[in-house]
Short mmCIF file of C-alpha atoms in Angstrom, two decimals:
data_model
loop_
_atom_site.label_atom_id
_atom_site.label_comp_id
_atom_site.label_asym_id
_atom_site.label_seq_id
_atom_site.Cartn_x
_atom_site.Cartn_y
_atom_site.Cartn_z
CA MET A 915 56.36 112.98 78.57
CA PHE A 916 58.47 110.24 80.21
CA GLY A 917 60.93 110.10 77.40
CA SER A 918 61.66 110.91 73.74
CA TRP A 919 60.95 107.22 72.61
CA LEU A 920 58.65 104.67 74.02
CA PRO A 921 58.07 101.40 72.34
CA VAL A 922 54.36 100.88 72.72
CA LEU A 923 53.46 98.79 69.77
CA ALA A 924 54.55 95.39 68.58
CA GLY A 925 57.39 96.16 66.26
CA ALA A 926 57.08 99.85 66.33
CA VAL A 927 58.61 102.88 68.25
CA VAL A 928 56.58 106.13 68.63
CA CYS A 929 58.21 109.38 69.08
CA LEU A 930 56.43 111.41 71.75
CA THR A 931 58.33 114.49 71.92
CA ALA A 932 57.98 115.26 68.18
CA GLY A 933 54.25 115.19 68.46
CA PRO A 934 51.88 112.87 66.46
CA PRO A 935 51.62 110.00 65.74
CA VAL A 936 50.63 108.79 69.31
CA PRO A 937 48.99 105.23 69.37
CA PRO A 938 45.17 105.24 69.88
CA PRO A 939 43.86 102.94 72.63
CA ALA A 940 43.02 100.42 70.09
CA ASP A 941 46.76 100.00 69.50
CA LEU A 942 47.94 99.84 73.06
CA ARG A 943 49.68 96.67 74.13
CA PHE A 944 48.78 95.47 77.51
CA ARG A 945 51.37 93.74 79.89
CA HIS A 946 50.60 91.32 82.60
CA ASP A 947 52.62 92.66 85.56
CA GLU A 948 51.94 91.97 89.18
CA LEU A 949 52.77 94.29 91.82
CA ARG A 950 55.94 93.88 93.85
CA PRO A 951 58.38 96.01 95.82
CA GLY A 952 61.62 97.00 94.27
CA THR A 953 64.14 99.80 93.80
CA ALA A 954 64.27 102.31 91.12
CA ARG A 955 67.35 100.74 89.65
CA GLU A 956 65.53 97.39 89.28
CA ALA A 957 62.65 99.26 87.44
CA GLY A 958 65.01 101.08 85.23
CA LEU A 959 64.39 104.45 86.78
CA LEU A 960 66.66 107.09 88.05
CA PRO A 961 67.19 106.56 91.82
CA ASP A 962 67.95 110.13 92.69
CA ARG A 963 64.64 111.43 91.29
CA ILE A 964 62.64 108.57 93.13
CA ALA A 965 64.55 109.36 96.44
CA GLU A 966 63.15 113.03 96.05
CA LEU A 967 59.39 111.93 96.33
CA PRO A 968 59.12 111.70 100.16
CA SER A 969 60.70 114.96 100.94
CA LEU A 970 58.74 116.82 98.12
CA ALA A 971 55.39 115.39 99.59
CA ALA A 972 56.49 116.49 103.01
CA SER A 973 57.27 120.04 101.85
CA TYR A 974 53.54 120.52 101.32
CA LEU A 975 52.72 120.02 105.00
CA GLU A 976 53.46 123.58 105.58
CA ALA A 977 52.57 126.86 103.75
CA THR A 978 54.42 127.29 100.50
CA PRO A 979 54.69 130.35 98.30
CA ASP A 980 52.26 129.03 95.73
CA HIS A 981 49.81 127.88 98.55
CA PRO A 982 50.45 130.74 101.40
CA GLY A 983 48.74 130.64 104.70
CA HIS A 984 48.00 126.95 105.21
CA PRO A 985 49.51 123.66 104.27
CA SER A 986 48.31 122.04 101.08
CA TYR A 987 47.25 118.94 103.31
CA ALA A 988 47.59 117.63 106.53
CA GLY A 989 48.85 114.21 105.38
CA ALA A 990 49.14 112.03 102.42
CA THR A 991 50.00 108.52 101.30
CA VAL A 992 51.95 108.29 97.96
CA LEU A 993 52.58 105.05 95.82
CA ALA A 994 54.51 105.15 92.62
CA ALA A 995 55.05 101.95 90.31
CA HIS A 996 56.57 100.97 86.95
CA HIS A 997 56.19 97.85 85.21
CA GLY A 998 54.58 96.62 88.42
CA ILE A 999 57.51 97.46 90.54
CA VAL A 1000 56.59 99.61 93.38
CA VAL A 1001 59.53 102.07 93.58
CA SER A 1002 58.06 104.50 96.10
CA ARG A 1003 55.51 103.86 98.99
CA PHE A 1004 55.50 106.19 101.99
CA ALA A 1005 53.16 108.52 104.12
CA VAL A 1006 53.83 111.97 105.39
CA GLY A 1007 52.01 114.29 107.80
CA ASP A 1008 48.99 113.43 109.71
CA ALA A 1009 45.54 111.74 109.00
CA VAL A 1010 44.04 113.94 111.81
CA ARG A 1011 45.75 117.13 112.59
CA TYR A 1012 42.96 119.29 113.58
CA THR A 1013 40.03 119.11 115.91
CA ALA A 1014 36.72 121.16 116.23
CA GLY A 1015 35.98 122.88 119.64
CA PRO A 1016 33.76 125.61 120.94
CA ASP A 1017 35.61 128.26 119.21
CA GLY A 1018 35.79 126.33 116.02
CA ILE A 1019 38.90 124.71 114.43
CA ALA A 1020 41.95 124.15 116.66
CA GLU A 1021 45.19 122.53 115.69
CA LEU A 1022 46.04 119.42 117.68
CA PRO A 1023 49.34 119.07 119.67
CA PRO A 1024 51.52 116.61 117.93
CA ARG A 1025 51.09 113.92 120.57
CA ARG A 1026 47.29 113.94 120.04
CA ARG A 1027 47.49 113.89 116.16
CA VAL A 1028 46.90 110.53 114.34
CA PRO A 1029 49.85 110.13 111.91
CA ALA A 1030 49.14 109.13 108.25
CA ARG A 1031 50.37 105.76 107.34
CA THR A 1032 50.82 103.53 104.39
CA ASP A 1033 47.65 101.68 105.21
CA THR A 1034 45.50 104.71 106.11
CA LEU A 1035 42.10 104.72 104.59
CA TRP A 1036 41.26 107.95 102.55
CA ASP A 1037 38.04 109.24 101.36
CA LEU A 1038 38.40 108.84 97.64
CA ALA A 1039 35.66 111.47 96.74
CA SER A 1040 35.12 111.65 92.97
CA ILE A 1041 37.66 108.71 92.25
CA SER A 1042 34.61 106.66 93.49
CA LYS A 1043 33.06 107.47 90.23
CA LEU A 1044 35.54 104.94 88.52
CA PHE A 1045 34.07 102.19 90.65
CA THR A 1046 30.57 103.13 89.37
CA THR A 1047 32.03 103.31 85.80
CA ILE A 1048 33.62 99.80 86.00
CA VAL A 1049 30.52 98.00 87.35
CA LEU A 1050 28.52 99.72 84.63
CA LEU A 1051 30.80 98.58 82.11
CA GLN A 1052 30.56 94.99 83.39
CA GLN A 1053 26.89 95.22 82.81
CA VAL A 1054 27.49 96.32 79.30
CA GLU A 1055 29.76 93.45 78.62
CA ALA A 1056 27.01 91.11 80.06
CA GLY A 1057 24.46 92.48 77.55
CA ARG A 1058 22.30 93.98 80.34
CA VAL A 1059 22.90 97.48 79.46
CA ASP A 1060 23.42 99.33 76.17
CA LEU A 1061 25.67 102.52 76.37
CA ASP A 1062 23.71 104.21 73.55
CA ALA A 1063 20.16 103.39 74.77
CA PRO A 1064 18.32 105.83 76.94
CA VAL A 1065 18.98 105.73 80.55
CA ALA A 1066 15.10 105.90 81.02
CA ARG A 1067 14.93 102.31 79.58
CA TYR A 1068 16.52 101.04 83.02
CA VAL A 1069 15.46 104.02 85.25
CA PRO A 1070 12.19 105.18 84.00
CA GLU A 1071 11.92 108.21 86.27
CA PHE A 1072 15.07 109.57 84.84
CA ALA A 1073 13.16 110.59 81.67
CA ALA A 1074 11.69 113.55 83.59
CA GLY A 1075 13.12 117.07 82.63
CA GLY A 1076 13.75 116.52 79.06
CA LYS A 1077 16.15 113.53 79.47
CA GLU A 1078 14.24 110.87 77.57
CA SER A 1079 17.12 110.44 75.10
CA VAL A 1080 20.13 110.83 77.44
CA THR A 1081 22.25 107.75 77.31
CA PRO A 1082 24.75 106.22 79.80
CA ARG A 1083 27.54 107.29 77.37
CA GLN A 1084 26.56 110.75 77.68
CA LEU A 1085 26.55 110.41 81.46
CA LEU A 1086 29.99 108.92 81.54
CA THR A 1087 31.46 111.48 79.31
CA HIS A 1088 29.55 114.34 81.16
CA THR A 1089 27.85 115.56 77.97
CA SER A 1090 24.36 114.85 78.98
CA GLY A 1091 23.29 118.37 79.67
CA LEU A 1092 22.94 117.93 83.42
CA PRO A 1093 24.04 120.61 85.70
CA ALA A 1094 27.21 120.09 87.67
CA PHE A 1095 25.66 120.03 91.23
CA LEU A 1096 22.49 120.55 93.26
CA PRO A 1097 22.57 120.82 97.03
CA LEU A 1098 20.42 117.92 97.61
CA TYR A 1099 21.49 117.54 101.30
CA SER A 1100 19.92 120.82 102.26
CA THR A 1101 17.05 121.09 99.86
CA TYR A 1102 15.25 117.91 100.52
CA PRO A 1103 14.35 116.24 103.82
CA THR A 1104 15.07 112.55 103.27
CA PRO A 1105 17.35 110.27 101.24
CA GLY A 1106 14.30 109.07 99.04
CA THR A 1107 13.18 112.68 98.23
CA ARG A 1108 16.77 113.44 97.45
CA LEU A 1109 17.33 110.77 95.27
CA ALA A 1110 14.10 111.26 93.28
CA ALA A 1111 15.11 114.91 92.90
CA ALA A 1112 18.45 114.15 91.48
CA LEU A 1113 16.81 111.71 88.99
CA ALA A 1114 14.26 114.23 87.97
CA THR A 1115 16.73 117.08 87.48
CA PRO A 1116 16.12 118.81 84.04
CA VAL A 1117 18.89 119.34 81.50
CA THR A 1118 20.30 122.72 81.31
CA ALA A 1119 23.44 122.71 79.30
CA GLY A 1120 22.17 121.65 75.99
CA GLY A 1121 24.57 118.57 75.69
CA ARG A 1122 27.79 120.48 75.97
CA TYR A 1123 30.33 119.27 78.39
CA VAL A 1124 29.66 119.90 82.11
CA TYR A 1125 31.36 117.62 84.71
CA SER A 1126 28.34 116.39 86.60
CA ASP A 1127 27.91 114.62 90.02
CA LEU A 1128 24.24 114.14 89.15
CA GLY A 1129 24.97 112.04 86.09
CA LEU A 1130 27.14 109.56 88.16
CA ILE A 1131 24.37 109.41 90.81
CA ALA A 1132 21.89 108.30 88.17
CA LEU A 1133 24.20 105.69 86.76
CA GLY A 1134 24.87 104.27 90.48
CA VAL A 1135 21.00 103.85 90.39
CA LEU A 1136 21.12 102.07 86.99
CA VAL A 1137 23.59 99.59 88.17
CA GLU A 1138 21.39 98.83 91.21
CA ARG A 1139 18.31 98.35 89.08
CA VAL A 1140 19.93 96.23 86.60
CA THR A 1141 21.91 93.92 89.05
CA GLY A 1142 19.30 93.89 91.68
CA GLU A 1143 22.08 94.77 94.28
CA SER A 1144 22.86 97.88 96.11
CA LEU A 1145 25.76 99.86 94.65
CA PRO A 1146 28.35 98.76 97.51
CA ASP A 1147 27.44 95.06 97.08
CA ALA A 1148 27.98 95.44 93.23
CA VAL A 1149 31.22 97.05 93.56
CA ARG A 1150 32.25 94.36 96.08
CA ASP A 1151 31.15 91.51 93.82
CA GLY A 1152 32.35 93.00 90.57
CA VAL A 1153 35.70 94.80 91.62
CA THR A 1154 37.12 94.87 95.09
CA GLY A 1155 36.10 91.06 95.85
CA PRO A 1156 37.68 89.60 92.72
CA LEU A 1157 40.89 91.84 92.93
CA GLY A 1158 41.30 91.15 96.65
CA MET A 1159 40.86 94.96 97.64
CA HIS A 1160 39.84 94.13 100.97
CA ASP A 1161 40.37 97.59 102.48
CA THR A 1162 38.12 99.36 99.87
CA GLY A 1163 34.39 100.00 100.27
CA TYR A 1164 31.61 102.32 101.46
CA ARG A 1165 30.44 103.29 104.80
CA PRO A 1166 33.66 101.94 106.87
CA GLY A 1167 32.62 100.55 110.27
CA PRO A 1168 33.52 102.41 113.51
CA GLU A 1169 36.33 99.97 114.29
CA LEU A 1170 38.19 101.28 111.36
CA ARG A 1171 37.94 104.91 112.50
CA ASN A 1172 41.50 105.31 113.80
CA ARG A 1173 42.74 104.21 110.35
CA ILE A 1174 40.70 106.74 108.51
CA ALA A 1175 41.87 110.18 107.56
CA ALA A 1176 39.69 113.07 108.92
CA THR A 1177 38.45 115.64 106.31
CA GLU A 1178 36.34 118.91 106.87
CA TYR A 1179 34.48 120.77 109.59
CA GLN A 1180 31.07 120.98 108.46
CA PRO A 1181 28.95 122.85 111.06
CA TYR A 1182 26.64 123.97 108.30
CA VAL A 1183 25.17 120.57 108.19
CA HIS A 1184 25.63 119.90 111.82
CA ARG A 1185 28.28 117.22 111.30
CA GLY A 1186 31.11 118.78 113.16
CA LEU A 1187 34.54 117.51 112.09
CA VAL A 1188 33.94 114.65 109.69
CA TRP A 1189 35.95 111.74 110.36
CA GLY A 1190 35.06 108.02 109.48
CA GLU A 1191 32.16 109.19 107.19
CA VAL A 1192 32.13 110.27 103.53
CA HIS A 1193 32.95 113.89 103.15
CA ASP A 1194 30.67 114.78 100.34
CA GLU A 1195 27.47 116.19 101.54
CA ASN A 1196 25.15 114.73 98.86
CA ALA A 1197 26.60 111.18 99.38
CA TRP A 1198 26.33 111.30 103.21
CA ALA A 1199 22.71 112.73 102.65
CA LEU A 1200 21.95 109.89 100.41
CA GLY A 1201 23.14 107.18 102.97
CA GLY A 1202 26.80 107.21 102.53
CA ALA A 1203 27.00 105.48 99.31
CA ALA A 1204 26.29 107.05 95.91
CA GLY A 1205 27.49 106.83 92.21
CA HIS A 1206 29.71 109.87 92.63
CA ALA A 1207 31.17 109.42 96.06
CA GLY A 1208 31.50 107.32 99.09
CA VAL A 1209 34.50 104.96 98.60
CA PHE A 1210 37.17 104.79 101.00
CA ALA A 1211 40.55 102.79 100.10
CA THR A 1212 44.20 102.53 100.79
CA ALA A 1213 46.99 103.31 98.27
CA ASP A 1214 47.77 99.56 98.20
CA ASP A 1215 44.18 98.64 97.15
CA LEU A 1216 44.16 101.44 94.57
CA ALA A 1217 47.63 100.19 93.18
CA VAL A 1218 45.73 96.80 92.53
CA LEU A 1219 43.13 98.77 90.50
CA CYS A 1220 45.57 100.76 88.34
CA GLN A 1221 47.70 97.62 87.64
CA THR A 1222 44.60 95.85 86.60
CA LEU A 1223 43.97 98.61 84.07
CA LEU A 1224 47.31 98.68 82.92
CA ASP A 1225 47.07 94.75 82.44
CA GLY A 1226 44.03 95.24 80.29
CA GLY A 1227 41.41 94.46 82.86
CA THR A 1228 42.88 91.41 84.53
CA TYR A 1229 45.11 90.82 87.46
CA ARG A 1230 46.40 87.53 88.87
CA GLY A 1231 44.14 85.55 86.84
CA ARG A 1232 40.97 87.53 87.69
CA ARG A 1233 39.26 89.40 84.97
CA ILE A 1234 37.03 92.32 85.86
CA LEU A 1235 36.88 93.97 82.28
CA ALA A 1236 37.63 92.77 78.87
CA GLU A 1237 40.60 94.39 76.90
CA HIS A 1238 38.35 95.91 74.29
CA THR A 1239 36.29 97.64 77.17
CA VAL A 1240 39.27 99.05 78.70
CA ARG A 1241 40.32 100.46 75.22
CA GLU A 1242 36.89 102.03 74.74
CA ALA A 1243 36.81 103.60 78.23
CA LEU A 1244 40.20 105.07 77.25
CA THR A 1245 39.03 106.75 74.05
CA ASP A 1246 38.71 110.50 74.02
CA TYR A 1247 35.04 111.47 73.39
CA GLY A 1248 35.85 115.08 73.68
CA ALA A 1249 36.93 117.58 76.41
CA GLY A 1250 39.54 114.89 77.56
CA ARG A 1251 36.94 112.47 78.62
CA GLY A 1252 36.96 108.74 78.17
CA LEU A 1253 34.21 106.58 79.66
CA GLY A 1254 34.35 107.76 83.27
CA PHE A 1255 38.06 108.53 83.00
CA GLN A 1256 39.91 111.86 82.54
CA LEU A 1257 42.43 111.77 79.68
CA ALA A 1258 45.60 114.05 79.43
CA ALA A 1259 44.68 116.35 82.16
CA HIS A 1260 47.79 118.24 82.54
CA SER A 1261 46.38 120.26 85.56
CA TYR A 1262 47.49 117.29 87.73
CA MET A 1263 49.30 114.75 85.44
CA ASP A 1264 52.03 117.51 84.51
CA ALA A 1265 54.84 115.81 82.83
CA MET A 1266 53.09 112.26 82.93
CA THR A 1267 50.66 113.67 80.49
CA SER A 1268 50.16 111.96 77.09
CA PRO A 1269 47.12 111.68 75.05
CA VAL A 1270 46.19 108.24 76.61
CA THR A 1271 47.31 108.90 80.18
CA PHE A 1272 44.18 108.55 82.29
CA GLY A 1273 43.15 108.91 85.86
CA HIS A 1274 41.01 110.84 88.08
CA THR A 1275 40.81 113.30 91.07
CA GLY A 1276 38.91 113.67 94.21
CA PHE A 1277 37.78 116.80 95.92
CA THR A 1278 39.23 115.61 99.16
CA GLY A 1279 42.71 115.82 97.67
CA THR A 1280 43.11 112.34 96.09
CA SER A 1281 44.38 111.39 92.50
CA ILE A 1282 45.56 108.74 90.47
CA VAL A 1283 47.57 109.22 87.16
CA VAL A 1284 48.12 106.15 84.89
CA ASP A 1285 50.24 105.97 81.70
CA PRO A 1286 49.66 102.91 79.63
CA LEU A 1287 52.53 103.96 77.34
CA ASP A 1288 55.06 103.58 79.91
CA GLN A 1289 53.14 101.24 82.24
CA SER A 1290 53.65 103.61 85.29
CA PHE A 1291 51.07 105.02 87.80
CA LEU A 1292 51.20 107.45 90.70
CA ILE A 1293 48.73 107.61 93.47
CA LEU A 1294 48.39 110.64 95.66
CA LEU A 1295 45.84 110.24 98.58
CA SER A 1296 45.51 113.30 100.90
CA ASN A 1297 43.03 115.18 102.95
CA ARG A 1298 43.50 118.68 101.73
CA VAL A 1299 39.99 119.57 102.81
CA HIS A 1300 41.04 118.82 106.53
CA PRO A 1301 39.81 121.08 108.29
CA ASP A 1302 38.52 123.57 105.44
CA ARG A 1303 38.16 123.31 101.85
CA ALA A 1304 38.65 127.04 101.54
CA TRP A 1305 42.30 126.58 102.41
CA GLY A 1306 42.76 125.79 98.69
CA THR A 1307 43.40 122.78 96.39
CA ASN A 1308 46.47 120.67 96.46
CA ASP A 1309 46.95 120.82 92.59
CA VAL A 1310 50.51 122.27 92.91
CA ALA A 1311 51.63 119.21 95.02
CA ARG A 1312 49.83 116.96 92.51
CA ARG A 1313 51.89 118.33 89.56
CA ALA A 1314 55.17 118.44 91.45
CA LEU A 1315 54.86 114.75 92.37
CA ALA A 1316 53.94 113.95 88.85
CA HIS A 1317 56.75 115.97 87.45
CA THR A 1318 59.35 114.44 89.71
CA PHE A 1319 58.09 110.89 88.88
CA ALA A 1320 58.24 111.52 85.14
CA ALA A 1321 61.86 112.92 85.46
CA ALA A 1322 62.73 109.60 87.01
CA HIS A 1323 61.98 107.98 83.72
CA PRO A 1324 65.06 108.00 81.39
CA ALA A 1325 64.76 108.85 77.77
CA LEU A 1326 64.84 105.69 75.62
CA LEU A 1327 66.83 105.80 72.36
CA ALA A 1328 65.25 104.86 69.13
CA ASP A 1329 67.29 101.55 69.26
CA GLY A 1330 65.82 100.86 72.82
CA ARG A 1331 68.95 101.38 74.81
CA ASN A 1332 68.23 103.09 78.15
CA THR A 1333 70.27 106.35 78.88
CA SER A 1334 70.32 105.47 82.65
CA GLN A 1335 72.42 102.36 82.08
CA ASP A 1336 75.10 103.85 84.45
CA TYR A 1337 72.54 104.02 87.29
#
């Protein structure tokens, strides 16, 4: 937790360290902050803790005792904010550190590497699911989609495989019974046959929680059927355009390649070193954009999205979701799942975890952690799969950064006095 006491409700103070009560999403009070650079002191945070973040992130560029043999990532961009004040924004390491040659992977000499920057474009991997979620919820608000109606009402072929009654809500909460994954890219020959196979996949898990890419692929199709637009266009028109997230989107053009972080060496699908294209094999095989993966973004753009959610779905006068929709999305429907969002996931949120802390991770090494109680968020964008996913996850780095950022938040006394008043 960020502190012993946090004022989160009008006229009320809730004790977090003593356990319940914790406010449900319906009682959260949204602020209307705008992002701006500032110091830890200006944000009421502990400066020495914030100052630790760059060196901590850099320490994972080499092998560590808990991640032996290889670095946790080749490079990363980190951004942390509190009450709209961006107190830390930096990059470490390299966007491109390795290359693929006749003998496999080789480390580039320092002069040939591409350094990571604060404006590097990172493959968000499964954080892309949040963009699909938001545009779907926009259709719910518009009355075009019912979360509790069968998905087959909108995508008739989805009814195959015993899915006649599966709903969008079940797909968002990963309780549809769909399996986690199918290698569509290697099993079917064309984007059309791959998509048809994804939609026809039978349920296998009996309605229990199974985190499934296939469900979000189906929701991406649902969005396209309802809006009459491609998923990239729906995301542009509904999210990135209104919010001014001009560096965020699918299928970045070749002119952006030197700003993009490389990911994995994938000779098994004849791709070589993936650089400038989506890492996820199924998203790539479906044309580069799918409901579960495909979005590239900068930390600055993701900060806008995080602040929009903290502000109850609006930012600088542009609303993308109603407040009641944001609250519904942050309701725990079981297994720590809201509508598309992960809730209270200590595995990467660490000390930022509360019952209503929300976020998501991406397989490439990306993560966002957003705490609506303390109005703070932490973004870590990295390329931990560069050059090989088998080198391991970067969960330890995620937790360490979240822990240190949480430690920068001083405890609030019951009368609201800040214990960091001498800083």
